PDB file of C-alpha atoms in Angstrom:
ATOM      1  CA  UNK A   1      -2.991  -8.865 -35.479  1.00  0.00           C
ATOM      2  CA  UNK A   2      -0.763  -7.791 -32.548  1.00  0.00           C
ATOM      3  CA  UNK A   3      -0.752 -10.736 -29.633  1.00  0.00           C
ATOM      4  CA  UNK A   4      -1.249  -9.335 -26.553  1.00  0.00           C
ATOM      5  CA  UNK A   5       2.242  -8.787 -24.051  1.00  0.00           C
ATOM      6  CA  UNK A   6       1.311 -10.236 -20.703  1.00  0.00           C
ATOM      7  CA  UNK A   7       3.623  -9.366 -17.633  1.00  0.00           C
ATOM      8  CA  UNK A   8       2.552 -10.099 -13.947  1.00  0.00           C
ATOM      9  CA  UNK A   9       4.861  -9.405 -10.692  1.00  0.00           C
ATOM     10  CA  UNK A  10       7.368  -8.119 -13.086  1.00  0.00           C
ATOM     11  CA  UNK A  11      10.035  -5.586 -11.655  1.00  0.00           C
ATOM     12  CA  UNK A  12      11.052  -2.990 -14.023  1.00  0.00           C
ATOM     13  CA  UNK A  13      13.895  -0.320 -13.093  1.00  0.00           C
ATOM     14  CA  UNK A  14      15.664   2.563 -14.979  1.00  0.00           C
ATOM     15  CA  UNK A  15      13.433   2.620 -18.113  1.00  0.00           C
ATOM     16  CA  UNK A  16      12.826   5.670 -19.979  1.00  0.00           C
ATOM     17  CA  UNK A  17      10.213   6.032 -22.674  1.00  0.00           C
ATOM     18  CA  UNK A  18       9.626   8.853 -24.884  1.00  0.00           C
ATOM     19  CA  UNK A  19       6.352   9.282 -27.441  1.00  0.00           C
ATOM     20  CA  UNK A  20       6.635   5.616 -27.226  1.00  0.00           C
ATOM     21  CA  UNK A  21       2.846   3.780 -28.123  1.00  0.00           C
ATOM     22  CA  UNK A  22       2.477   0.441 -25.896  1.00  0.00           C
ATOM     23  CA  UNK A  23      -0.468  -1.402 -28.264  1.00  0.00           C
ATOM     24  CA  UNK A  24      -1.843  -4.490 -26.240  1.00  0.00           C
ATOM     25  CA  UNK A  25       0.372  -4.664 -23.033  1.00  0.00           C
ATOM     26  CA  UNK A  26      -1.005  -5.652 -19.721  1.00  0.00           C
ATOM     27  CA  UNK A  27       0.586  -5.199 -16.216  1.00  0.00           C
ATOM     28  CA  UNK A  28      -0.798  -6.740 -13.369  1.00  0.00           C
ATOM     29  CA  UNK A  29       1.311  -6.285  -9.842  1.00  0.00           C
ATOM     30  CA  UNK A  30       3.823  -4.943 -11.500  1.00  0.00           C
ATOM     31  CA  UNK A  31       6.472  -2.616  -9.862  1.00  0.00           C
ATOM     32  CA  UNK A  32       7.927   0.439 -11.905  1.00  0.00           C
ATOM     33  CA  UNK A  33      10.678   1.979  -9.990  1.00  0.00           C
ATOM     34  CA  UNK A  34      13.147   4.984 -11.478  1.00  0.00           C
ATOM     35  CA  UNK A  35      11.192   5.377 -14.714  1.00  0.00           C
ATOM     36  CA  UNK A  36      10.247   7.760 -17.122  1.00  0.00           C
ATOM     37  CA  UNK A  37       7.119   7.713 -19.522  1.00  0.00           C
ATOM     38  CA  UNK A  38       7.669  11.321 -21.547  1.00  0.00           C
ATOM     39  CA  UNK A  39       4.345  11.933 -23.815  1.00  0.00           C
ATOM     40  CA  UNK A  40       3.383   7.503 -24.479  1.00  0.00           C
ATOM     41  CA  UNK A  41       0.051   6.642 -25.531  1.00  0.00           C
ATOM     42  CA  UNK A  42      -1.667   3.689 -23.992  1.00  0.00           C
ATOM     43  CA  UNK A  43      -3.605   1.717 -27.030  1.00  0.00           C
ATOM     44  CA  UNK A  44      -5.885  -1.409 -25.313  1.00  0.00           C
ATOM     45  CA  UNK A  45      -3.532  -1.414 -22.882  1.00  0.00           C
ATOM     46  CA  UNK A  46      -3.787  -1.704 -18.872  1.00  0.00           C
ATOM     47  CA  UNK A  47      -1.902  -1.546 -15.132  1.00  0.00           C
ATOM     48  CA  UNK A  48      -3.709  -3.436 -12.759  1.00  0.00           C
ATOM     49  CA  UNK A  49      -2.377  -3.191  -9.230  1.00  0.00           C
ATOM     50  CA  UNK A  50       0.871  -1.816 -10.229  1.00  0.00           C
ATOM     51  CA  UNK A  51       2.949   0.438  -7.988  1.00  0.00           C
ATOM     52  CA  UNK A  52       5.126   3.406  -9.361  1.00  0.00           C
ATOM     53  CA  UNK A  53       7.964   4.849  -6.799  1.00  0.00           C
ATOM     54  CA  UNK A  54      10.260   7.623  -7.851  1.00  0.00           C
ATOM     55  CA  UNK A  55       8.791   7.881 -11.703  1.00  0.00           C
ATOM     56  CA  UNK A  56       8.113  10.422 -13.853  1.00  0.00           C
ATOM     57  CA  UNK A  57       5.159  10.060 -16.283  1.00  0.00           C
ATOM     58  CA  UNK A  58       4.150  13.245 -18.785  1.00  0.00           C
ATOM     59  CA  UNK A  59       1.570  13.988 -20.541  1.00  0.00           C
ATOM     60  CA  UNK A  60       0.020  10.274 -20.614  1.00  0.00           C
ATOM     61  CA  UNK A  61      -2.667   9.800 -23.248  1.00  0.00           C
ATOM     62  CA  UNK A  62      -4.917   6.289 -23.839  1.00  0.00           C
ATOM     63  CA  UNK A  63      -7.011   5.462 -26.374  1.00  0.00           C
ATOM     64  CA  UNK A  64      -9.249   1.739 -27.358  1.00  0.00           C
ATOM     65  CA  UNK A  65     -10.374   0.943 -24.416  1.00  0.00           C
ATOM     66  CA  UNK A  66      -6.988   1.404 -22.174  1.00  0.00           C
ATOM     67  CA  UNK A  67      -7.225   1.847 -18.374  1.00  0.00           C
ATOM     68  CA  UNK A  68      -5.335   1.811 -14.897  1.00  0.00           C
ATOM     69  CA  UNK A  69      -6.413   0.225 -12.270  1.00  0.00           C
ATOM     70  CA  UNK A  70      -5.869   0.551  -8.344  1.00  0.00           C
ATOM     71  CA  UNK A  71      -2.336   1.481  -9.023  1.00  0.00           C
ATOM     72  CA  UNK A  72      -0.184   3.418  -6.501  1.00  0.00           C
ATOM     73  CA  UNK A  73       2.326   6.276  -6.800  1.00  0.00           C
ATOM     74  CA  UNK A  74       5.183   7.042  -4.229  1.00  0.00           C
ATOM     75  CA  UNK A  75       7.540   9.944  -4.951  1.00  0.00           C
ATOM     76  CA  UNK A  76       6.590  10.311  -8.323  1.00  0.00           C
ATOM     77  CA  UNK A  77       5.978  13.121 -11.005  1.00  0.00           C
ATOM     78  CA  UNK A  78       2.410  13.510 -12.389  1.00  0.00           C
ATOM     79  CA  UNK A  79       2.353  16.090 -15.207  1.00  0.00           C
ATOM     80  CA  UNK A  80      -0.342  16.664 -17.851  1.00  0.00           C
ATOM     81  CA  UNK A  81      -2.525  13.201 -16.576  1.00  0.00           C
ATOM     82  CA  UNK A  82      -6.010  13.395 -17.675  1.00  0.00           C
ATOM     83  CA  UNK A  83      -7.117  10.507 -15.422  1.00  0.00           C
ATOM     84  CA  UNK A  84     -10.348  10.272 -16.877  1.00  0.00           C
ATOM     85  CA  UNK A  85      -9.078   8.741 -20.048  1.00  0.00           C
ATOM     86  CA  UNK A  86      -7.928   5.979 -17.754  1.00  0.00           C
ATOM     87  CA  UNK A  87     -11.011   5.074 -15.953  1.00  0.00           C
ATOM     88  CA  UNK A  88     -11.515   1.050 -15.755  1.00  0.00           C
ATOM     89  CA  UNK A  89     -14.037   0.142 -17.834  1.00  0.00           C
ATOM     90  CA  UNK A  90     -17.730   0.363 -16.502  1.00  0.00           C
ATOM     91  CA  UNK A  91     -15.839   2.860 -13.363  1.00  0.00           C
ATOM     92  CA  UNK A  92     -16.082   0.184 -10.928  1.00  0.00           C
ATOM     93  CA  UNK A  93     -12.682   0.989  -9.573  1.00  0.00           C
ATOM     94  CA  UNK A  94     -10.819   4.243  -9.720  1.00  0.00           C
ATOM     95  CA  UNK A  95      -7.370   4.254 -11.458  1.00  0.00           C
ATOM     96  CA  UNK A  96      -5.162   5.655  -8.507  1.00  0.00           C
ATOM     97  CA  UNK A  97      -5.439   3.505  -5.205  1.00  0.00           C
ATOM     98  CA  UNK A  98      -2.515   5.802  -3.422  1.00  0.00           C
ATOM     99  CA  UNK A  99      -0.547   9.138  -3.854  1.00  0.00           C
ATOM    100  CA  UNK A 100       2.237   9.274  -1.547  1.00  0.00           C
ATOM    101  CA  UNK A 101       4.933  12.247  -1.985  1.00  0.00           C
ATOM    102  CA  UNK A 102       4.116  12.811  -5.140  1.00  0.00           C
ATOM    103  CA  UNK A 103       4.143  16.209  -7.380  1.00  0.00           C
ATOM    104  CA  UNK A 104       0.947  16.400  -9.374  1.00  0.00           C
ATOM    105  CA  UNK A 105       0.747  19.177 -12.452  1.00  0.00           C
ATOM    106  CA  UNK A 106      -1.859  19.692 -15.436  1.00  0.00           C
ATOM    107  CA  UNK A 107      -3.682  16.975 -14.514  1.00  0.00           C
ATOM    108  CA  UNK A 108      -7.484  16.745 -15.312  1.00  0.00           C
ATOM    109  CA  UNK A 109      -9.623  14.573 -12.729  1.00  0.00           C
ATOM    110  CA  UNK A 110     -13.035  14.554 -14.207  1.00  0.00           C
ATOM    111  CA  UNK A 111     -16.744  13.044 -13.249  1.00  0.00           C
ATOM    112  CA  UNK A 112     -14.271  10.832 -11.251  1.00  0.00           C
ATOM    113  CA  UNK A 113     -15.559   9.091  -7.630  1.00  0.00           C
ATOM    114  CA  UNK A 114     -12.892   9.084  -5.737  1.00  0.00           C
ATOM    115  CA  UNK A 115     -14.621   9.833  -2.241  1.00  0.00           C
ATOM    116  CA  UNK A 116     -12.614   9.439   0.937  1.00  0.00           C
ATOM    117  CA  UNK A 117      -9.542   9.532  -0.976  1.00  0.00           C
ATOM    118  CA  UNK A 118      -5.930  10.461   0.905  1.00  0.00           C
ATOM    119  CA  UNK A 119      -4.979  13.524  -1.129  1.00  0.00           C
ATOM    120  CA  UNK A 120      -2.936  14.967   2.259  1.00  0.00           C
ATOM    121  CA  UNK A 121       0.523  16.193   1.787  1.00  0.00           C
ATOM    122  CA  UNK A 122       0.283  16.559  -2.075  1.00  0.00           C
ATOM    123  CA  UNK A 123       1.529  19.410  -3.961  1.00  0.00           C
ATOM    124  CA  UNK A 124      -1.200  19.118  -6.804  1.00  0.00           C
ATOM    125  CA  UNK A 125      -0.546  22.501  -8.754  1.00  0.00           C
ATOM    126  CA  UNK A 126      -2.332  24.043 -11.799  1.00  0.00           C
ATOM    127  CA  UNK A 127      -5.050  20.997 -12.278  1.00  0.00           C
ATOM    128  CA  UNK A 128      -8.299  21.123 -12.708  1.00  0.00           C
ATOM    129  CA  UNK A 129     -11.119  18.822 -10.387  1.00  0.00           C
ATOM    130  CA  UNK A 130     -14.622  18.579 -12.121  1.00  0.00           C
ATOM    131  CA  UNK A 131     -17.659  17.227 -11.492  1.00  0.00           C
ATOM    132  CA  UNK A 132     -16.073  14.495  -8.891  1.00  0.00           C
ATOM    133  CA  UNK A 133     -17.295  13.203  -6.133  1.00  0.00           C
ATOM    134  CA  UNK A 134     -15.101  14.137  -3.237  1.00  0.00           C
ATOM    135  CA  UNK A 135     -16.673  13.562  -0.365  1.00  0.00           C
ATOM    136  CA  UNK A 136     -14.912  13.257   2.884  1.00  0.00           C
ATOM    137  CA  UNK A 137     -11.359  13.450   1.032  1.00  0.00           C
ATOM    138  CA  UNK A 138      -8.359  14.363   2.327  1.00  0.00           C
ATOM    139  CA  UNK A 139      -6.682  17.225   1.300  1.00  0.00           C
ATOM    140  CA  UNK A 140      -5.182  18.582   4.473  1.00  0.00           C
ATOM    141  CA  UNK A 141      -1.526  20.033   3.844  1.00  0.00           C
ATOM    142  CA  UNK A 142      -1.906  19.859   0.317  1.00  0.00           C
ATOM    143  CA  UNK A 143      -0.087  22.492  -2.083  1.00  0.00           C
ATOM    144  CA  UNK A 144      -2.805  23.395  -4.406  1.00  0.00           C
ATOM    145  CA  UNK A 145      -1.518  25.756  -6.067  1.00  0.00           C
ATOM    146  CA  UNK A 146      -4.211  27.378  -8.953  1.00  0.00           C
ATOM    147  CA  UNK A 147      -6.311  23.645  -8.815  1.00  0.00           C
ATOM    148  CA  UNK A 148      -9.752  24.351  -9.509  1.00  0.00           C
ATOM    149  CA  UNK A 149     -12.857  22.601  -8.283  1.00  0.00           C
ATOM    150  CA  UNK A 150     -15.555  22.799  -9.990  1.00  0.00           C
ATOM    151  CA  UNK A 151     -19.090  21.284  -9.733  1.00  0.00           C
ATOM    152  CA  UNK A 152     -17.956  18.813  -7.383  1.00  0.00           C
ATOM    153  CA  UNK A 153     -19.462  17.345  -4.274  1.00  0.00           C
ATOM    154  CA  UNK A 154     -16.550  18.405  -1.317  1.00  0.00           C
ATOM    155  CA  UNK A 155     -18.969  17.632   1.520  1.00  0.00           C
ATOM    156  CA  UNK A 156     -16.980  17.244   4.520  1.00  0.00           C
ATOM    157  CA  UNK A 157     -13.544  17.098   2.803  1.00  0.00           C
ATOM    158  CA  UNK A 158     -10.803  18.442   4.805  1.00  0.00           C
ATOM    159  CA  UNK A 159      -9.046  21.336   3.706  1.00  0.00           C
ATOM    160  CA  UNK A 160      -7.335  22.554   6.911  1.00  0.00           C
ATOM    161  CA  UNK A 161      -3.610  23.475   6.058  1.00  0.00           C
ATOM    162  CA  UNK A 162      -4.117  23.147   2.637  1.00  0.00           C
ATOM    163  CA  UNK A 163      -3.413  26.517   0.468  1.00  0.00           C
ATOM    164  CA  UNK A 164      -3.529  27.748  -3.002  1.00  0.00           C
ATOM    165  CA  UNK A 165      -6.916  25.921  -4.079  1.00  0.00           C
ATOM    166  CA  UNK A 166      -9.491  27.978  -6.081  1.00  0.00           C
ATOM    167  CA  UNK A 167     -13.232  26.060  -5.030  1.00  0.00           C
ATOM    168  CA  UNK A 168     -16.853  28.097  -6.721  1.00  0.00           C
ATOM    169  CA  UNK A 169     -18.590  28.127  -3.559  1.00  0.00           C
ATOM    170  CA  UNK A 170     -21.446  28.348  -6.286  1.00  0.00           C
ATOM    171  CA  UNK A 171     -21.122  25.551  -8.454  1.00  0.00           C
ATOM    172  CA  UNK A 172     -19.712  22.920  -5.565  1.00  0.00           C
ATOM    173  CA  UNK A 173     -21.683  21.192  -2.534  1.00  0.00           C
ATOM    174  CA  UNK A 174     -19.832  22.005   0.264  1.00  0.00           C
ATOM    175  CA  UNK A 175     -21.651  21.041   3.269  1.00  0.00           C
ATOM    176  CA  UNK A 176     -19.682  19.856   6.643  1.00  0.00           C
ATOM    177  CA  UNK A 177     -15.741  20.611   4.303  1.00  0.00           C
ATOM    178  CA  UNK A 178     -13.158  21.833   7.218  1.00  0.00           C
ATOM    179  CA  UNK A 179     -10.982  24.785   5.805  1.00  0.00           C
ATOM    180  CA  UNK A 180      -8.248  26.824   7.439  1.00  0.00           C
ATOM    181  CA  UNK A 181      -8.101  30.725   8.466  1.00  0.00           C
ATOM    182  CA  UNK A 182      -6.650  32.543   6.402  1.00  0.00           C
ATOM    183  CA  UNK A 183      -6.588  30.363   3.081  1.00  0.00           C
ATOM    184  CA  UNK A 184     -10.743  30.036   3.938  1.00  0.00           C
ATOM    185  CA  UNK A 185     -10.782  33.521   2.754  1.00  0.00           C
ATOM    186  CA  UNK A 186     -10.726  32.926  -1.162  1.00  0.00           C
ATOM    187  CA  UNK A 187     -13.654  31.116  -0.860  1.00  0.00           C
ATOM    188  CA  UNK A 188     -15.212  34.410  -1.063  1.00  0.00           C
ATOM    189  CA  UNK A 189     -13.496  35.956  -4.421  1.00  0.00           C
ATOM    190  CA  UNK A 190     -16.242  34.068  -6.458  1.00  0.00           C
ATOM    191  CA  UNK A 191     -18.823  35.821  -4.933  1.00  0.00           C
ATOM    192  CA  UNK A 192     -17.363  39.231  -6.365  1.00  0.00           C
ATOM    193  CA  UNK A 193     -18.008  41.206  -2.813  1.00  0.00           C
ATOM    194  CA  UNK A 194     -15.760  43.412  -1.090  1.00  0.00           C
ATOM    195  CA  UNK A 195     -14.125  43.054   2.721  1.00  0.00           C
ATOM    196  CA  UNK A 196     -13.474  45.790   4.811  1.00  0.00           C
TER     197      UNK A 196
END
């Protein structure tokens, strides 16, 4: 039986891990800064209050009841995250408590409550939101470049300045959301109806 590797207010720099499987760690406060975790798989493993600055994580998978926990990124590189696979258990927190300057890409947010969350200034590109409760988020001067939103609850989430996002003004509540002129336009190329 593997013993459990415990490490709190640890600060790790410089570390790169490829297809690497971390079995029974747990991080608590734990700063990451300068490294790379290229296609690892989390197995009953967790980051609790952890912060990430100028990392690169890919295509993250977890498994046996692995999760992250409040953690924030700064300056990092997000690519192929499927955050619901990281939920805490019972969802009582979300796993990402702060995006700052960071490039998101492929990653999968779904039946995720992450309402009034600071997406602003992002460039979150080719991911997929669905079924998440977004109200009141921030998305204004995001990049979000072919990220789809679908059946999600947007109500009064600001979009202003943000550009590239593809929302189903069908399957999404949308009441009160703030959106720019022109990028408000696409709104309307679900609907299949023709501008003159």
């Amino acid at each position: 039986m593997t013993e459990e590797k415990y490490y709190e207010s640890q600060n790790f720099e410089n570390l790169k891990y490829r297809e690497e499987t971390f079995r029974k760690y747990r991080f608590v406060d734990c700063s990451f800064t300068n490294c790379t975790f290229e296609e690892c798989v989390l197995v009953q493993s967790s980051f609790s209050g952890c912060t990430f600055c100028k990392c690169t994580i890919t295509s993250l998978r977890a498994s046996d009841h692995s999760q992250i926990q409040n953690v924030e990124f700064t300056d990092c590189n997000l690519i192929g995250v499927h955050w619901d696979e990281l939920l805490p258990a019972g969802k009582f927190a979300e796993p990402i408590k702060k995006l700052q300057t960071c490039r998101l890409k492929y990653n999968t947010f779904a039946e995720m409550d992450m309402r009034k969350f600071d997406f602003s200034g992002q460039d979150i590109m080719d991911s997929m939101f669905a079924k998440c409760r977004l109200m009141e988020c921030n998305f204004k001067g995001c990049n979000l470049e072919r990220t789809e939103f679908f059946q999600c609850n947007i109500q009064k989430a600001d979009f202003r300045q943000a550009s590239g996002y593809q929302v189903d003004v069908l399957t999404n509540k949308m009441s009160g959301a703030r959106f720019s002129f022109p990028e408000v336009m696409s709104l309307l190329s679900g609907l299949h109806i023709s501008i003159d």
